JSON list of C-alpha atoms in Angstrom, two decimals:
[
{"chain": "A", "resi": 25, "resn": "MET", "atom": "CA", "xyz": [4.41, -61.82, -21.06]},
{"chain": "A", "resi": 26, "resn": "GLU", "atom": "CA", "xyz": [2.75, -58.47, -21.59]},
{"chain": "A", "resi": 27, "resn": "ALA", "atom": "CA", "xyz": [2.57, -55.62, -19.14]},
{"chain": "A", "resi": 28, "resn": "LYS", "atom": "CA", "xyz": [-0.84, -55.62, -17.40]},
{"chain": "A", "resi": 29, "resn": "PHE", "atom": "CA", "xyz": [-0.33, -52.73, -14.94]},
{"chain": "A", "resi": 30, "resn": "CYS", "atom": "CA", "xyz": [1.39, -49.37, -15.23]},
{"chain": "A", "resi": 31, "resn": "MET", "atom": "CA", "xyz": [4.82, -49.20, -13.64]},
{"chain": "A", "resi": 32, "resn": "THR", "atom": "CA", "xyz": [4.23, -45.54, -12.89]},
{"chain": "A", "resi": 33, "resn": "CYS", "atom": "CA", "xyz": [0.73, -45.32, -11.40]},
{"chain": "A", "resi": 34, "resn": "GLY", "atom": "CA", "xyz": [-0.45, -48.93, -11.15]},
{"chain": "A", "resi": 35, "resn": "ALA", "atom": "CA", "xyz": [-3.53, -48.47, -13.48]},
{"chain": "A", "resi": 36, "resn": "ALA", "atom": "CA", "xyz": [-4.49, -51.04, -16.08]},
{"chain": "A", "resi": 37, "resn": "MET", "atom": "CA", "xyz": [-2.59, -51.11, -19.34]},
{"chain": "A", "resi": 38, "resn": "GLU", "atom": "CA", "xyz": [-4.19, -51.43, -22.85]},
{"chain": "A", "resi": 39, "resn": "SER", "atom": "CA", "xyz": [-2.87, -52.14, -26.26]},
{"chain": "A", "resi": 40, "resn": "ARG", "atom": "CA", "xyz": [-3.07, -49.11, -28.60]},
{"chain": "A", "resi": 41, "resn": "ASP", "atom": "CA", "xyz": [-1.32, -47.52, -31.54]},
{"chain": "A", "resi": 42, "resn": "VAL", "atom": "CA", "xyz": [1.62, -45.35, -30.41]},
{"chain": "A", "resi": 43, "resn": "ASP", "atom": "CA", "xyz": [3.64, -43.81, -33.19]},
{"chain": "A", "resi": 44, "resn": "GLY", "atom": "CA", "xyz": [2.44, -46.43, -35.67]},
{"chain": "A", "resi": 45, "resn": "THR", "atom": "CA", "xyz": [3.15, -49.50, -33.48]},
{"chain": "A", "resi": 46, "resn": "ILE", "atom": "CA", "xyz": [0.78, -51.33, -31.16]},
{"chain": "A", "resi": 47, "resn": "ARG", "atom": "CA", "xyz": [2.21, -50.94, -27.69]},
{"chain": "A", "resi": 48, "resn": "ARG", "atom": "CA", "xyz": [1.02, -51.42, -24.10]},
{"chain": "A", "resi": 49, "resn": "ALA", "atom": "CA", "xyz": [0.06, -48.05, -22.65]},
{"chain": "A", "resi": 50, "resn": "CYS", "atom": "CA", "xyz": [-1.44, -46.87, -19.39]},
{"chain": "A", "resi": 51, "resn": "THR", "atom": "CA", "xyz": [-5.22, -46.04, -19.40]},
{"chain": "A", "resi": 52, "resn": "GLU", "atom": "CA", "xyz": [-4.67, -43.32, -16.81]},
{"chain": "A", "resi": 53, "resn": "CYS", "atom": "CA", "xyz": [-1.28, -41.60, -17.25]},
{"chain": "A", "resi": 54, "resn": "SER", "atom": "CA", "xyz": [1.16, -41.06, -20.08]},
{"chain": "A", "resi": 55, "resn": "PHE", "atom": "CA", "xyz": [3.34, -44.21, -19.44]},
{"chain": "A", "resi": 56, "resn": "VAL", "atom": "CA", "xyz": [4.09, -46.33, -22.56]},
{"chain": "A", "resi": 57, "resn": "HIS", "atom": "CA", "xyz": [5.84, -49.70, -22.30]},
{"chain": "A", "resi": 58, "resn": "TRP", "atom": "CA", "xyz": [8.39, -49.39, -25.15]},
{"chain": "A", "resi": 59, "resn": "GLY", "atom": "CA", "xyz": [9.52, -53.04, -25.09]},
{"chain": "A", "resi": 60, "resn": "ASN", "atom": "CA", "xyz": [11.78, -55.46, -23.27]},
{"chain": "A", "resi": 61, "resn": "TYR", "atom": "CA", "xyz": [15.54, -54.86, -23.68]},
{"chain": "A", "resi": 62, "resn": "SER", "atom": "CA", "xyz": [18.72, -56.16, -22.14]},
{"chain": "A", "resi": 63, "resn": "ILE", "atom": "CA", "xyz": [22.24, -54.80, -22.47]},
{"chain": "A", "resi": 64, "resn": "GLY", "atom": "CA", "xyz": [25.19, -57.08, -22.04]},
{"chain": "A", "resi": 65, "resn": "VAL", "atom": "CA", "xyz": [28.88, -56.30, -22.06]},
{"chain": "A", "resi": 66, "resn": "GLY", "atom": "CA", "xyz": [31.89, -58.51, -22.84]},
{"chain": "A", "resi": 67, "resn": "ALA", "atom": "CA", "xyz": [35.63, -58.30, -22.24]},
{"chain": "A", "resi": 68, "resn": "LEU", "atom": "CA", "xyz": [38.56, -59.13, -24.55]},
{"chain": "A", "resi": 69, "resn": "VAL", "atom": "CA", "xyz": [41.57, -59.18, -22.23]},
{"chain": "A", "resi": 70, "resn": "MET", "atom": "CA", "xyz": [45.02, -60.26, -23.63]},
{"chain": "A", "resi": 71, "resn": "LYS", "atom": "CA", "xyz": [48.08, -61.21, -21.65]},
{"chain": "A", "resi": 72, "resn": "ASP", "atom": "CA", "xyz": [51.26, -62.58, -23.30]},
{"chain": "A", "resi": 73, "resn": "GLU", "atom": "CA", "xyz": [49.34, -63.05, -26.55]},
{"chain": "A", "resi": 74, "resn": "LYS", "atom": "CA", "xyz": [46.68, -65.14, -24.95]},
{"chain": "A", "resi": 75, "resn": "MET", "atom": "CA", "xyz": [42.97, -64.27, -24.44]},
{"chain": "A", "resi": 76, "resn": "LEU", "atom": "CA", "xyz": [41.18, -64.47, -21.08]},
{"chain": "A", "resi": 77, "resn": "LEU", "atom": "CA", "xyz": [38.36, -67.03, -21.32]},
{"chain": "A", "resi": 78, "resn": "VAL", "atom": "CA", "xyz": [35.96, -68.47, -18.75]},
{"chain": "A", "resi": 79, "resn": "ARG", "atom": "CA", "xyz": [33.90, -71.69, -18.97]},
{"chain": "A", "resi": 80, "resn": "ARG", "atom": "CA", "xyz": [30.20, -71.14, -18.32]},
{"chain": "A", "resi": 81, "resn": "ALA", "atom": "CA", "xyz": [28.86, -73.19, -15.37]},
{"chain": "A", "resi": 82, "resn": "GLN", "atom": "CA", "xyz": [25.29, -72.14, -16.01]},
{"chain": "A", "resi": 83, "resn": "GLU", "atom": "CA", "xyz": [22.91, -71.77, -18.94]},
{"chain": "A", "resi": 84, "resn": "PRO", "atom": "CA", "xyz": [22.99, -70.17, -21.43]},
{"chain": "A", "resi": 85, "resn": "GLY", "atom": "CA", "xyz": [26.10, -71.82, -22.79]},
{"chain": "A", "resi": 86, "resn": "LYS", "atom": "CA", "xyz": [26.92, -74.18, -19.92]},
{"chain": "A", "resi": 87, "resn": "GLY", "atom": "CA", "xyz": [30.26, -75.94, -20.66]},
{"chain": "A", "resi": 88, "resn": "ARG", "atom": "CA", "xyz": [31.21, -73.43, -23.39]},
{"chain": "A", "resi": 89, "resn": "TRP", "atom": "CA", "xyz": [34.25, -71.16, -23.18]},
{"chain": "A", "resi": 90, "resn": "THR", "atom": "CA", "xyz": [33.44, -67.48, -23.57]},
{"chain": "A", "resi": 91, "resn": "ASN", "atom": "CA", "xyz": [34.95, -64.09, -22.89]},
{"chain": "A", "resi": 92, "resn": "PRO", "atom": "CA", "xyz": [33.96, -62.73, -19.49]},
{"chain": "A", "resi": 93, "resn": "GLY", "atom": "CA", "xyz": [30.87, -60.53, -19.40]},
{"chain": "A", "resi": 94, "resn": "GLY", "atom": "CA", "xyz": [27.51, -59.89, -18.07]},
{"chain": "A", "resi": 95, "resn": "TYR", "atom": "CA", "xyz": [24.55, -57.52, -17.93]},
{"chain": "A", "resi": 96, "resn": "ILE", "atom": "CA", "xyz": [24.61, -53.88, -16.93]},
{"chain": "A", "resi": 97, "resn": "GLU", "atom": "CA", "xyz": [22.97, -52.76, -13.69]},
{"chain": "A", "resi": 98, "resn": "GLN", "atom": "CA", "xyz": [20.40, -49.98, -13.91]},
{"chain": "A", "resi": 99, "resn": "HIS", "atom": "CA", "xyz": [22.57, -47.25, -12.42]},
{"chain": "A", "resi": 100, "resn": "GLU", "atom": "CA", "xyz": [26.03, -48.48, -13.57]},
{"chain": "A", "resi": 101, "resn": "LEU", "atom": "CA", "xyz": [28.15, -47.09, -16.43]},
{"chain": "A", "resi": 102, "resn": "ILE", "atom": "CA", "xyz": [28.95, -49.91, -18.91]},
{"chain": "A", "resi": 103, "resn": "GLN", "atom": "CA", "xyz": [32.73, -49.29, -18.37]},
{"chain": "A", "resi": 104, "resn": "ASP", "atom": "CA", "xyz": [32.26, -49.95, -14.69]},
{"chain": "A", "resi": 105, "resn": "THR", "atom": "CA", "xyz": [30.05, -53.04, -15.42]},
{"chain": "A", "resi": 106, "resn": "ILE", "atom": "CA", "xyz": [32.59, -54.72, -17.59]},
{"chain": "A", "resi": 107, "resn": "GLU", "atom": "CA", "xyz": [35.51, -54.04, -15.25]},
{"chain": "A", "resi": 108, "resn": "ARG", "atom": "CA", "xyz": [33.36, -55.49, -12.41]},
{"chain": "A", "resi": 109, "resn": "GLU", "atom": "CA", "xyz": [32.25, -58.53, -14.33]},
{"chain": "A", "resi": 110, "resn": "VAL", "atom": "CA", "xyz": [35.81, -59.45, -15.33]},
{"chain": "A", "resi": 111, "resn": "LEU", "atom": "CA", "xyz": [36.94, -59.24, -11.74]},
{"chain": "A", "resi": 112, "resn": "GLU", "atom": "CA", "xyz": [33.95, -61.19, -10.40]},
{"chain": "A", "resi": 113, "resn": "GLU", "atom": "CA", "xyz": [34.06, -63.93, -12.93]},
{"chain": "A", "resi": 114, "resn": "SER", "atom": "CA", "xyz": [37.81, -64.45, -13.22]},
{"chain": "A", "resi": 115, "resn": "GLY", "atom": "CA", "xyz": [39.62, -62.60, -10.46]},
{"chain": "A", "resi": 116, "resn": "VAL", "atom": "CA", "xyz": [41.48, -60.56, -13.10]},
{"chain": "A", "resi": 117, "resn": "LYS", "atom": "CA", "xyz": [41.69, -56.82, -12.87]},
{"chain": "A", "resi": 118, "resn": "ALA", "atom": "CA", "xyz": [41.52, -55.09, -16.26]},
{"chain": "A", "resi": 119, "resn": "VAL", "atom": "CA", "xyz": [40.64, -51.64, -17.60]},
{"chain": "A", "resi": 120, "resn": "VAL", "atom": "CA", "xyz": [38.84, -50.59, -20.70]},
{"chain": "A", "resi": 121, "resn": "THR", "atom": "CA", "xyz": [40.89, -49.39, -23.60]},
{"chain": "A", "resi": 122, "resn": "ARG", "atom": "CA", "xyz": [38.40, -49.26, -26.48]},
{"chain": "A", "resi": 123, "resn": "LEU", "atom": "CA", "xyz": [34.95, -50.37, -27.63]},
{"chain": "A", "resi": 124, "resn": "VAL", "atom": "CA", "xyz": [35.46, -52.91, -30.48]},
{"chain": "A", "resi": 125, "resn": "ALA", "atom": "CA", "xyz": [32.16, -54.47, -31.42]},
{"chain": "A", "resi": 126, "resn": "VAL", "atom": "CA", "xyz": [28.37, -54.27, -30.90]},
{"chain": "A", "resi": 127, "resn": "ARG", "atom": "CA", "xyz": [25.88, -57.18, -31.46]},
{"chain": "A", "resi": 128, "resn": "ASP", "atom": "CA", "xyz": [22.20, -56.47, -32.05]},
{"chain": "A", "resi": 129, "resn": "LEU", "atom": "CA", "xyz": [19.90, -59.41, -31.38]},
{"chain": "A", "resi": 130, "resn": "PRO", "atom": "CA", "xyz": [16.25, -58.62, -31.80]},
{"chain": "A", "resi": 131, "resn": "ARG", "atom": "CA", "xyz": [13.95, -61.14, -30.09]},
{"chain": "A", "resi": 132, "resn": "SER", "atom": "CA", "xyz": [11.30, -61.26, -27.33]},
{"chain": "A", "resi": 133, "resn": "ILE", "atom": "CA", "xyz": [13.85, -59.49, -25.15]},
{"chain": "A", "resi": 134, "resn": "HIS", "atom": "CA", "xyz": [15.86, -57.31, -27.56]},
{"chain": "A", "resi": 135, "resn": "ASN", "atom": "CA", "xyz": [19.50, -57.86, -26.55]},
{"chain": "A", "resi": 136, "resn": "ILE", "atom": "CA", "xyz": [22.34, -55.44, -27.29]},
{"chain": "A", "resi": 137, "resn": "TYR", "atom": "CA", "xyz": [25.88, -56.67, -26.50]},
{"chain": "A", "resi": 138, "resn": "ILE", "atom": "CA", "xyz": [28.84, -54.31, -26.36]},
{"chain": "A", "resi": 139, "resn": "ALA", "atom": "CA", "xyz": [32.39, -55.71, -26.42]},
{"chain": "A", "resi": 140, "resn": "PHE", "atom": "CA", "xyz": [35.40, -53.90, -24.97]},
{"chain": "A", "resi": 141, "resn": "GLU", "atom": "CA", "xyz": [39.10, -54.57, -25.48]},
{"chain": "A", "resi": 142, "resn": "MET", "atom": "CA", "xyz": [40.75, -54.21, -22.08]},
{"chain": "A", "resi": 143, "resn": "ASP", "atom": "CA", "xyz": [44.32, -53.92, -20.64]},
{"chain": "A", "resi": 144, "resn": "TYR", "atom": "CA", "xyz": [45.37, -56.60, -18.27]},
{"chain": "A", "resi": 145, "resn": "ILE", "atom": "CA", "xyz": [46.40, -55.06, -14.93]},
{"chain": "A", "resi": 146, "resn": "SER", "atom": "CA", "xyz": [46.81, -57.87, -12.39]},
{"chain": "A", "resi": 147, "resn": "GLY", "atom": "CA", "xyz": [45.51, -61.16, -11.00]},
{"chain": "A", "resi": 148, "resn": "GLU", "atom": "CA", "xyz": [45.71, -64.83, -11.90]},
{"chain": "A", "resi": 149, "resn": "PRO", "atom": "CA", "xyz": [42.48, -66.31, -13.40]},
{"chain": "A", "resi": 150, "resn": "GLN", "atom": "CA", "xyz": [40.28, -67.89, -10.77]},
{"chain": "A", "resi": 151, "resn": "PRO", "atom": "CA", "xyz": [36.66, -68.90, -11.56]},
{"chain": "A", "resi": 152, "resn": "ASP", "atom": "CA", "xyz": [33.95, -67.54, -9.28]},
{"chain": "A", "resi": 153, "resn": "GLY", "atom": "CA", "xyz": [32.54, -71.12, -8.87]},
{"chain": "A", "resi": 154, "resn": "VAL", "atom": "CA", "xyz": [28.97, -69.90, -9.55]},
{"chain": "A", "resi": 155, "resn": "GLU", "atom": "CA", "xyz": [28.71, -68.50, -13.04]},
{"chain": "A", "resi": 156, "resn": "VAL", "atom": "CA", "xyz": [31.97, -69.96, -14.31]},
{"chain": "A", "resi": 157, "resn": "ASP", "atom": "CA", "xyz": [33.82, -73.13, -13.32]},
{"chain": "A", "resi": 158, "resn": "ALA", "atom": "CA", "xyz": [37.21, -72.44, -15.07]},
{"chain": "A", "resi": 159, "resn": "ALA", "atom": "CA", "xyz": [39.19, -69.44, -16.21]},
{"chain": "A", "resi": 160, "resn": "GLY", "atom": "CA", "xyz": [42.49, -68.88, -17.93]},
{"chain": "A", "resi": 161, "resn": "PHE", "atom": "CA", "xyz": [44.49, -67.22, -20.69]},
{"chain": "A", "resi": 162, "resn": "TYR", "atom": "CA", "xyz": [44.56, -69.29, -23.88]},
{"chain": "A", "resi": 163, "resn": "SER", "atom": "CA", "xyz": [46.31, -68.96, -27.21]},
{"chain": "A", "resi": 164, "resn": "LEU", "atom": "CA", "xyz": [44.52, -69.36, -30.46]},
{"chain": "A", "resi": 165, "resn": "ALA", "atom": "CA", "xyz": [46.17, -72.70, -30.95]},
{"chain": "A", "resi": 166, "resn": "GLU", "atom": "CA", "xyz": [44.90, -73.89, -27.52]},
{"chain": "A", "resi": 167, "resn": "MET", "atom": "CA", "xyz": [41.38, -72.63, -28.35]},
{"chain": "A", "resi": 168, "resn": "GLU", "atom": "CA", "xyz": [41.21, -74.91, -31.38]},
{"chain": "A", "resi": 169, "resn": "SER", "atom": "CA", "xyz": [40.61, -77.99, -29.12]},
{"chain": "A", "resi": 170, "resn": "MET", "atom": "CA", "xyz": [38.26, -76.05, -26.74]},
{"chain": "A", "resi": 171, "resn": "ASN", "atom": "CA", "xyz": [34.51, -75.75, -26.87]},
{"chain": "A", "resi": 172, "resn": "VAL", "atom": "CA", "xyz": [34.64, -71.96, -27.57]},
{"chain": "A", "resi": 173, "resn": "ALA", "atom": "CA", "xyz": [31.29, -70.29, -28.32]},
{"chain": "A", "resi": 174, "resn": "ASP", "atom": "CA", "xyz": [30.94, -69.09, -31.89]},
{"chain": "A", "resi": 175, "resn": "PHE", "atom": "CA", "xyz": [30.22, -65.50, -30.83]},
{"chain": "A", "resi": 176, "resn": "THR", "atom": "CA", "xyz": [33.41, -65.46, -28.65]},
{"chain": "A", "resi": 177, "resn": "ARG", "atom": "CA", "xyz": [35.42, -66.74, -31.61]},
{"chain": "A", "resi": 178, "resn": "TRP", "atom": "CA", "xyz": [33.99, -63.83, -33.73]},
{"chain": "A", "resi": 179, "resn": "LEU", "atom": "CA", "xyz": [34.77, -61.28, -30.95]},
{"chain": "A", "resi": 180, "resn": "ILE", "atom": "CA", "xyz": [38.36, -62.52, -30.69]},
{"chain": "A", "resi": 181, "resn": "ASP", "atom": "CA", "xyz": [38.78, -62.21, -34.52]},
{"chain": "A", "resi": 182, "resn": "VAL", "atom": "CA", "xyz": [37.46, -58.66, -34.25]},
{"chain": "A", "resi": 183, "resn": "ALA", "atom": "CA", "xyz": [39.92, -57.70, -31.52]},
{"chain": "A", "resi": 184, "resn": "LEU", "atom": "CA", "xyz": [42.92, -59.32, -33.21]},
{"chain": "A", "resi": 185, "resn": "HIS", "atom": "CA", "xyz": [42.22, -57.98, -36.62]},
{"chain": "A", "resi": 186, "resn": "SER", "atom": "CA", "xyz": [40.85, -54.47, -36.23]},
{"chain": "A", "resi": 187, "resn": "LYS", "atom": "CA", "xyz": [42.72, -51.90, -38.22]},
{"chain": "A", "resi": 188, "resn": "THR", "atom": "CA", "xyz": [41.46, -48.76, -36.40]},
{"chain": "A", "resi": 189, "resn": "THR", "atom": "CA", "xyz": [41.52, -47.47, -32.86]},
{"chain": "A", "resi": 190, "resn": "GLY", "atom": "CA", "xyz": [37.87, -48.15, -32.34]},
{"chain": "A", "resi": 191, "resn": "LEU", "atom": "CA", "xyz": [35.78, -46.13, -29.94]},
{"chain": "A", "resi": 192, "resn": "VAL", "atom": "CA", "xyz": [37.60, -44.77, -26.96]},
{"chain": "A", "resi": 193, "resn": "GLU", "atom": "CA", "xyz": [36.31, -43.11, -23.76]},
{"chain": "A", "resi": 194, "resn": "ASP", "atom": "CA", "xyz": [36.03, -39.30, -24.27]},
{"chain": "A", "resi": 195, "resn": "LYS", "atom": "CA", "xyz": [37.75, -38.22, -21.09]},
{"chain": "A", "resi": 196, "resn": "ASP", "atom": "CA", "xyz": [37.58, -34.51, -22.10]},
{"chain": "A", "resi": 197, "resn": "PRO", "atom": "CA", "xyz": [34.31, -33.89, -23.87]},
{"chain": "A", "resi": 198, "resn": "ILE", "atom": "CA", "xyz": [33.70, -30.38, -25.24]},
{"chain": "A", "resi": 199, "resn": "ILE", "atom": "CA", "xyz": [30.76, -30.17, -22.88]},
{"chain": "A", "resi": 200, "resn": "LYS", "atom": "CA", "xyz": [30.95, -31.73, -19.45]},
{"chain": "A", "resi": 201, "resn": "MET", "atom": "CA", "xyz": [28.01, -34.16, -18.91]},
{"chain": "A", "resi": 202, "resn": "ASP", "atom": "CA", "xyz": [28.12, -35.64, -15.42]},
{"chain": "A", "resi": 203, "resn": "GLY", "atom": "CA", "xyz": [26.94, -39.28, -15.22]},
{"chain": "A", "resi": 204, "resn": "TYR", "atom": "CA", "xyz": [27.43, -39.95, -19.00]},
{"chain": "A", "resi": 205, "resn": "GLY", "atom": "CA", "xyz": [29.64, -42.60, -20.36]},
{"chain": "A", "resi": 206, "resn": "LEU", "atom": "CA", "xyz": [30.85, -41.15, -23.65]},
{"chain": "A", "resi": 207, "resn": "TYR", "atom": "CA", "xyz": [32.74, -43.10, -26.38]},
{"chain": "A", "resi": 208, "resn": "ARG", "atom": "CA", "xyz": [33.95, -41.67, -29.70]},
{"chain": "A", "resi": 209, "resn": "VAL", "atom": "CA", "xyz": [36.42, -42.17, -32.48]},
{"chain": "A", "resi": 210, "resn": "PRO", "atom": "CA", "xyz": [39.65, -40.55, -31.42]},
{"chain": "A", "resi": 211, "resn": "LYS", "atom": "CA", "xyz": [40.13, -36.86, -32.17]},
{"chain": "A", "resi": 212, "resn": "ILE", "atom": "CA", "xyz": [42.41, -36.14, -35.10]}
]
């Protein structure tokens, strides 16, 4: 579906060349619709050498086991999003330790997925009964007989076999920037 009216002033939109690409742009103000994007986050939480997985109760992926995750809210830092999503979907409290993977999936709604390794803090896995209908910690051997989503299998491999620290939250940036979520390779 293409944008028909400006989200800023309500005027009609038209298709025109903006920086070498045909885009929807407002006929009255400077608003340009740059495209449709979604940003998802996923959690890789280990406890006693087992990975936290949830079974999807809705599409996409209904019946498949995945790592907990979801989409960011407009005014929420991604670190807060993933900690909230893990708690909502599984009842487990966990905190971000590092960013371990990014997936780029261009399509009609261009999807970016950011995966975080997290430290288990507390809680026993309990499905939310809406988005997921089962939750638990599972070993690689147990996962062999489970319907684990391919992308989740890839993420688990990334988390288990990474040789570097990955990106970590910059808790003391050289310049304070309120409201920013900053991740970097660790300082040497």
